[in-house]
XYZ file of C-alpha atoms in Angstrom:
343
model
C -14.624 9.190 -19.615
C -13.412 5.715 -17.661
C -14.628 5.014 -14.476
C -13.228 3.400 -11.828
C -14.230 2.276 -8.364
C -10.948 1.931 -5.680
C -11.016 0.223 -2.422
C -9.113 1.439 0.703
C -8.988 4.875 -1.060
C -7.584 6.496 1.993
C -4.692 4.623 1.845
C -1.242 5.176 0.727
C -1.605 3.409 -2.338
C -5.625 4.639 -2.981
C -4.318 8.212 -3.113
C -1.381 8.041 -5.349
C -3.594 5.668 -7.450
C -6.523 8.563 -7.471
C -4.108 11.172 -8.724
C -2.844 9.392 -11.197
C -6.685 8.652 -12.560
C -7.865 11.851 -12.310
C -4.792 12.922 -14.171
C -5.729 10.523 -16.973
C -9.293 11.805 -17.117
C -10.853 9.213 -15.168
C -14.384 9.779 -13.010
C -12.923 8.142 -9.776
C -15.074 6.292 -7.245
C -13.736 5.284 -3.659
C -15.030 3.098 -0.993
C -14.662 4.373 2.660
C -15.778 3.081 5.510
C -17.633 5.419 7.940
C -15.910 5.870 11.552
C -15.883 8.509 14.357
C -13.276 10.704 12.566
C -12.486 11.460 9.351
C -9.413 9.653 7.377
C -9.257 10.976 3.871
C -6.364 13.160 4.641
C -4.274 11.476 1.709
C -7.167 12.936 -0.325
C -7.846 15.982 0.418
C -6.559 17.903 -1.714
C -8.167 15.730 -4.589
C -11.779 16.120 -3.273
C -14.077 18.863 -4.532
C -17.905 18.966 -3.610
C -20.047 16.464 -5.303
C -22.294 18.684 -7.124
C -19.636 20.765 -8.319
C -19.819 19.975 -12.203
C -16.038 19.764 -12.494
C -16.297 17.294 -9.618
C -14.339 14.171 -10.826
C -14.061 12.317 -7.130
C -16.735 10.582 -5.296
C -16.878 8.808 -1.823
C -19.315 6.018 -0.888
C -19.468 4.355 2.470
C -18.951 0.815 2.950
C -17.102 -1.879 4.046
C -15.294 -5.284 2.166
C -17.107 -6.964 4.277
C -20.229 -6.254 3.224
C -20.952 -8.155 0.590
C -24.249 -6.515 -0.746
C -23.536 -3.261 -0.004
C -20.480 -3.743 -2.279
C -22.415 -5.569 -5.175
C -25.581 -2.723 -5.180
C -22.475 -0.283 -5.456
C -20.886 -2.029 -8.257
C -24.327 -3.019 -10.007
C -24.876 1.427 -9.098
C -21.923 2.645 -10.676
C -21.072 0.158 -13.695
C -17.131 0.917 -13.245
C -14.959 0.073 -16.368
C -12.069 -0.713 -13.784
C -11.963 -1.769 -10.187
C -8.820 -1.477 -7.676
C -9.182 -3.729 -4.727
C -6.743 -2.307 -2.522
C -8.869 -2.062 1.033
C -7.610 -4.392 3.103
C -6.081 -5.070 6.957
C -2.626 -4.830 5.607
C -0.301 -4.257 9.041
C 1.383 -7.923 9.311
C 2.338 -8.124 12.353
C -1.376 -6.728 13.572
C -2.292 -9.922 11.463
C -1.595 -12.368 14.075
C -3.406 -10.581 17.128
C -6.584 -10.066 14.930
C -6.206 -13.194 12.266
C -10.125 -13.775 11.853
C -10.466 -10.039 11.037
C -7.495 -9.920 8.671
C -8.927 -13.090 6.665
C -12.526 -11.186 6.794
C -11.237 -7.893 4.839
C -8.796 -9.033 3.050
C -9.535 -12.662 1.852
C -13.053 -12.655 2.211
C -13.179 -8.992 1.390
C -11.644 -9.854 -2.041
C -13.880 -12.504 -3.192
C -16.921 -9.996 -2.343
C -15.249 -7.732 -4.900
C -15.121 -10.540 -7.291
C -18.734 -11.386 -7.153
C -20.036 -8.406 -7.424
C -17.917 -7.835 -10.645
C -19.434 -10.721 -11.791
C -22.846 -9.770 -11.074
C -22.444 -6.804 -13.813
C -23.410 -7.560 -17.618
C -20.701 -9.287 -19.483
C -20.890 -6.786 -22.345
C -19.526 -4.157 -19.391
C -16.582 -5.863 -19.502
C -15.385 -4.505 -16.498
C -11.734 -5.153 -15.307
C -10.366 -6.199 -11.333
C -7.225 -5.613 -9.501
C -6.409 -7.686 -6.715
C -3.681 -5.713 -4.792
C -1.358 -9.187 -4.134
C 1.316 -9.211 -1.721
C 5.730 -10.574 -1.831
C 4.445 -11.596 1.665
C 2.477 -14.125 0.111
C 5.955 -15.970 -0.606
C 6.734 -16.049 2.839
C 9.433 -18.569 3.406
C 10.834 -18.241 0.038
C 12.015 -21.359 -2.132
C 13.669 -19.398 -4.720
C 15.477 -16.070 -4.835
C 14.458 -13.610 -6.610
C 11.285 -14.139 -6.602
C 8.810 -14.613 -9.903
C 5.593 -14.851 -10.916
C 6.058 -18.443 -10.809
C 7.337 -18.658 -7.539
C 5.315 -21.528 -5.002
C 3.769 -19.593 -1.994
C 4.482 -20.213 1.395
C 2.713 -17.539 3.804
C 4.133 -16.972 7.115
C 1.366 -15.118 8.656
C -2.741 -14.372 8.676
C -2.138 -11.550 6.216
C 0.053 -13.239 3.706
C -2.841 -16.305 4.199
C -5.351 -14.170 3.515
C -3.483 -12.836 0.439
C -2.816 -15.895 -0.912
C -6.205 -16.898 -0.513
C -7.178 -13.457 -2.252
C -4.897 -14.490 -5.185
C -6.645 -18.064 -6.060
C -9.927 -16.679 -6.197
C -8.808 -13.502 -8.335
C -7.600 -16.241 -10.846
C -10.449 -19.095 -10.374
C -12.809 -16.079 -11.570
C -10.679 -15.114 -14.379
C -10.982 -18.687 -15.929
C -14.262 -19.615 -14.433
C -16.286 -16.729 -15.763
C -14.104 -14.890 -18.360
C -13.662 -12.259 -15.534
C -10.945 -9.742 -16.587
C -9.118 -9.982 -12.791
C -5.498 -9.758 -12.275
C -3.191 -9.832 -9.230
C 0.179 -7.012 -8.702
C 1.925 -9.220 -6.607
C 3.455 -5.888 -5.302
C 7.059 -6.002 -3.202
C 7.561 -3.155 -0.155
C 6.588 0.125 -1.281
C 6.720 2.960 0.408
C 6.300 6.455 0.734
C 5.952 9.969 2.950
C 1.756 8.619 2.895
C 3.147 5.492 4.522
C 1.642 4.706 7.820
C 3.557 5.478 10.798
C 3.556 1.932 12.522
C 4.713 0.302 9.615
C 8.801 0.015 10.094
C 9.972 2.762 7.052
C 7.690 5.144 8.358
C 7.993 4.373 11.632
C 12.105 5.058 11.242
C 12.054 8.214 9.198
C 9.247 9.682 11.743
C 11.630 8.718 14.584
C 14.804 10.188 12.784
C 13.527 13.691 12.168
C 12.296 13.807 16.070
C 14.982 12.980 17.584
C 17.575 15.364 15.118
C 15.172 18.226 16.921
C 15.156 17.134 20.196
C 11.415 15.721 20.565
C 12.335 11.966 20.876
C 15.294 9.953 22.316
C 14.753 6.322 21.104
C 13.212 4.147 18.633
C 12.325 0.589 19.050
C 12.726 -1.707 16.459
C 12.762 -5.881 15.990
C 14.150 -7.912 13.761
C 16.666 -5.341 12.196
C 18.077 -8.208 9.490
C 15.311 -8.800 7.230
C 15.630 -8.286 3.955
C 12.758 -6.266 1.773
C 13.047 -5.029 -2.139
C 11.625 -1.400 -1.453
C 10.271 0.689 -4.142
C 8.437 4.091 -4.064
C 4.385 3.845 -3.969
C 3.868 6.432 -6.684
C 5.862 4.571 -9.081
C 4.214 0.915 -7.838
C 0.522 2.736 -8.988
C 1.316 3.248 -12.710
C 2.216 -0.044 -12.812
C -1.005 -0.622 -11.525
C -2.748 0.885 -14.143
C -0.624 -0.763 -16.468
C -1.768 -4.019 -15.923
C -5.908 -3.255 -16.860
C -4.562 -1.936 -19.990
C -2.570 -4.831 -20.668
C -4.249 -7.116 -23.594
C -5.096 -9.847 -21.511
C -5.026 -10.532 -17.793
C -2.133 -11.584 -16.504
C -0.282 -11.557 -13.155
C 2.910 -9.288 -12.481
C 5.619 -8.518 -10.252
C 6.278 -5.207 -9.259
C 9.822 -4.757 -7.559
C 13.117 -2.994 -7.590
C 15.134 -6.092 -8.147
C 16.914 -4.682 -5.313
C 17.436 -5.472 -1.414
C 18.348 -3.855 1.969
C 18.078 -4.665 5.230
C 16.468 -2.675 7.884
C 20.001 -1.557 9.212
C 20.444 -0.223 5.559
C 17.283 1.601 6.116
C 18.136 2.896 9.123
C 21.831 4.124 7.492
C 19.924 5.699 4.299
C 17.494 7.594 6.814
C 19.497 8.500 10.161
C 22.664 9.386 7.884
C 20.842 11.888 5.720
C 20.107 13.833 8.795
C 24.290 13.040 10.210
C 22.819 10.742 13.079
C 24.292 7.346 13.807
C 21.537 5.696 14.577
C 23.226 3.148 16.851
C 23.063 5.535 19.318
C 19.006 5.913 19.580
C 17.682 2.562 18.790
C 16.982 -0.465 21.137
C 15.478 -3.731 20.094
C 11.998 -4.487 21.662
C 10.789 -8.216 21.529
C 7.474 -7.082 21.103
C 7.878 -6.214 17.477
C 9.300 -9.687 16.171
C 7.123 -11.420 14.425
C 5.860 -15.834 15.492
C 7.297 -16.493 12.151
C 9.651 -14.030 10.629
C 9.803 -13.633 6.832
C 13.666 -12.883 6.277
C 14.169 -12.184 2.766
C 12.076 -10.703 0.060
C 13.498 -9.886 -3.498
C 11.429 -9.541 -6.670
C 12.287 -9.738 -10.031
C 10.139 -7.635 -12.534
C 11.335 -8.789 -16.106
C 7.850 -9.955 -16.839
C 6.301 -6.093 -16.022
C 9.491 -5.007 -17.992
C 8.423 -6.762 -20.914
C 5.174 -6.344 -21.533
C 3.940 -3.791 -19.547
C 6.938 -1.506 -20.318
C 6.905 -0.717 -16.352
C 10.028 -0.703 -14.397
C 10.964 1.505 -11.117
C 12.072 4.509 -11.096
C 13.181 5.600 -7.731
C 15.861 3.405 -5.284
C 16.095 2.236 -1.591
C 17.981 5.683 -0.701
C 16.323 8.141 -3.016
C 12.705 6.439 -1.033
C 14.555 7.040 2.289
C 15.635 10.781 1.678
C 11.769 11.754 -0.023
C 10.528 10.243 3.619
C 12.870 12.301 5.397
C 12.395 15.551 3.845
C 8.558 15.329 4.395
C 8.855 13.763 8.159
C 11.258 16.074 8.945
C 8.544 19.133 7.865
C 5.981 17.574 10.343
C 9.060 17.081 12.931
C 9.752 21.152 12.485
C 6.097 22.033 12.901
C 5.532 19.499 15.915
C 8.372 21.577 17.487
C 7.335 25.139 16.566
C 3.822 23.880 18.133
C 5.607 22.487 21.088
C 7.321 25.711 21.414
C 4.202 28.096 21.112
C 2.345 25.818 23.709
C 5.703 25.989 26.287
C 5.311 29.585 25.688
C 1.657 30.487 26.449
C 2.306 28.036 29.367
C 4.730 30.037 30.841
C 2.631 33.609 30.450
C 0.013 31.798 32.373
């Protein structure tokens, strides 16, 4: 049985990663930092008690920035693959809280790195290094390869690059099996609601029942290639199975703006969506990225890996499940109104 240790578990991309290990037989391992509530929601359903013997999932506290803590965990558990994909990943958060963002998710990164390192080289154990397309920033070249120059055009995308560099320094430096998925836009119905997909298929299904009348948006031009997370996770995989460690693009090859988005998502439900949003300077970024478009031939090729879902197929799967929540927020709603008025 492999074992493998995942960071930012509780994320979108940690749970669709965990099902798809625990599908192949894997013992999985996740990192979690401890706060005042829980936040394995995207998990649940995954998680048995640890001293069940068919128990295949196990939780650890700690935090990316912990350096030791991280390394007696690695040293502890001896994983034959690690996924780094804990990190503060909300750009636009990036540039109120940049010395965080380059903590956990540069610095973060290269903790992960050493204490892979740290293990005995006959474990051979393998790193991801969840890259980002924001790390091309203010592109130079469209699409965008593997081979593309960086230009960040934020905290994040800084720390990401940064990320990136050391992921390979450690590959040729110590023989460290370490790649980086320099991943485009994924989404999915796990996606967080403040990031702009989520934010306008959440907003959609509200207002079509009556429980919200705007959204506010920014810059409703820029360009993204958006895929679908679960297929983004395989490729994942893919990539420590590979013979040797190399870097990939994952992408669609595709791209829409956020108006597009907002037609795929508001049109499904027969909502023009002109109608219900407003811009709000607040959400446009110092320096805007404006176009994002990947090309995955390389992943193609070798890794056999190429998406399986498009831009409008993502936008309807987000619907369908927001507009579940959007049903049960208004039956609640209801029920509450209800008691309210027997009172």
């Amino acid at each position: 049985m492999k074992k493998a240790l995942i960071t930012g578990i509780t994320g979108q991309d940690g749970s669709y990663l965990t099902e798809l290990l625990l599908e192949k037989g894997y013992e999985v391992h996740g990192l979690i930092r401890r706060s005042s509530t829980f936040n394995t929601d995207r998990i649940e359903h995954l998680y048995r008690d640890p001293h069940d013997p068919q128990a295949k999932l196990f939780l650890h506290y700690g935090d990316l920035t912990d350096g030791q803590n991280l390394t007696n965990l690695v040293l502890d558990l001896e994983p034959d693959e690690i996924y780094n994909l804990g990190a503060q990943s909300h750009v636009r958060v990036s540039f109120d809280s940049p010395q965080y963002t380059v903590q956990t998710t540069g610095i973060g990164a290269l903790n992960v790195l050493e204490a892979a390192r740290q293990l005995d080289k006959s474990k051979k154990t393998k790193v991801y290094q969840a890259s980002s397309s924001e790390m091309f920033g203010a592109v130079s070249e469209t699409p965008q390869t593997e081979t593309t120059p960086f230009h960040p055009q934020s905290p994040y995308a800084c720390a990401k690059v940064y990320a990136f560099h050391q992921t390979v320094n450690y590959r040729e430096a110590y023989d460290l099996f370490a790649v980086n998925g320099i991943l485009f836009n994924h989404e999915s119905p796990r996606r967080g609601e403040t990031f702009v997909t989520r934010k306008i298929t959440r907003a959609a299904t509200r207002i079509k029942l009556g429980l919200q009348d705007k959204l506010y948006l920014g810059n409703l031009d820029a360009k993204r290639d958006w895929g679908f997370a679960k297929d983004y996770v395989e490729g994942m995989w893919l990539m420590l199975q590979h013979d040797t460690p190399e870097d990939f693009v994952l992408a669609t090859g595709e791209t829409q703006t956020i108006r597009q988005f907002l037609d795929y998502s508001f049109g499904y439900l027969e909502l023009d969506w002109s109608n219900y949003v407003e811009i709000d300077p607040r959400y446009f970024r110092p320096t805007e990225v404006n176009l994002l478009l990947g090309d995955y031939s390389k992943a193609k090729q070798h890794l056999g890996w190429e998406p399986r879902t498009s831009c409008e197929e993502l936008a309807r799967i987000m619907v369908d499940h927001d507009l579940e929540l959007a049903k049960h927020e208004a039956t609640q709603q209801s029920l509450a109104q209800q008691a309210g008025d027997l009172s």
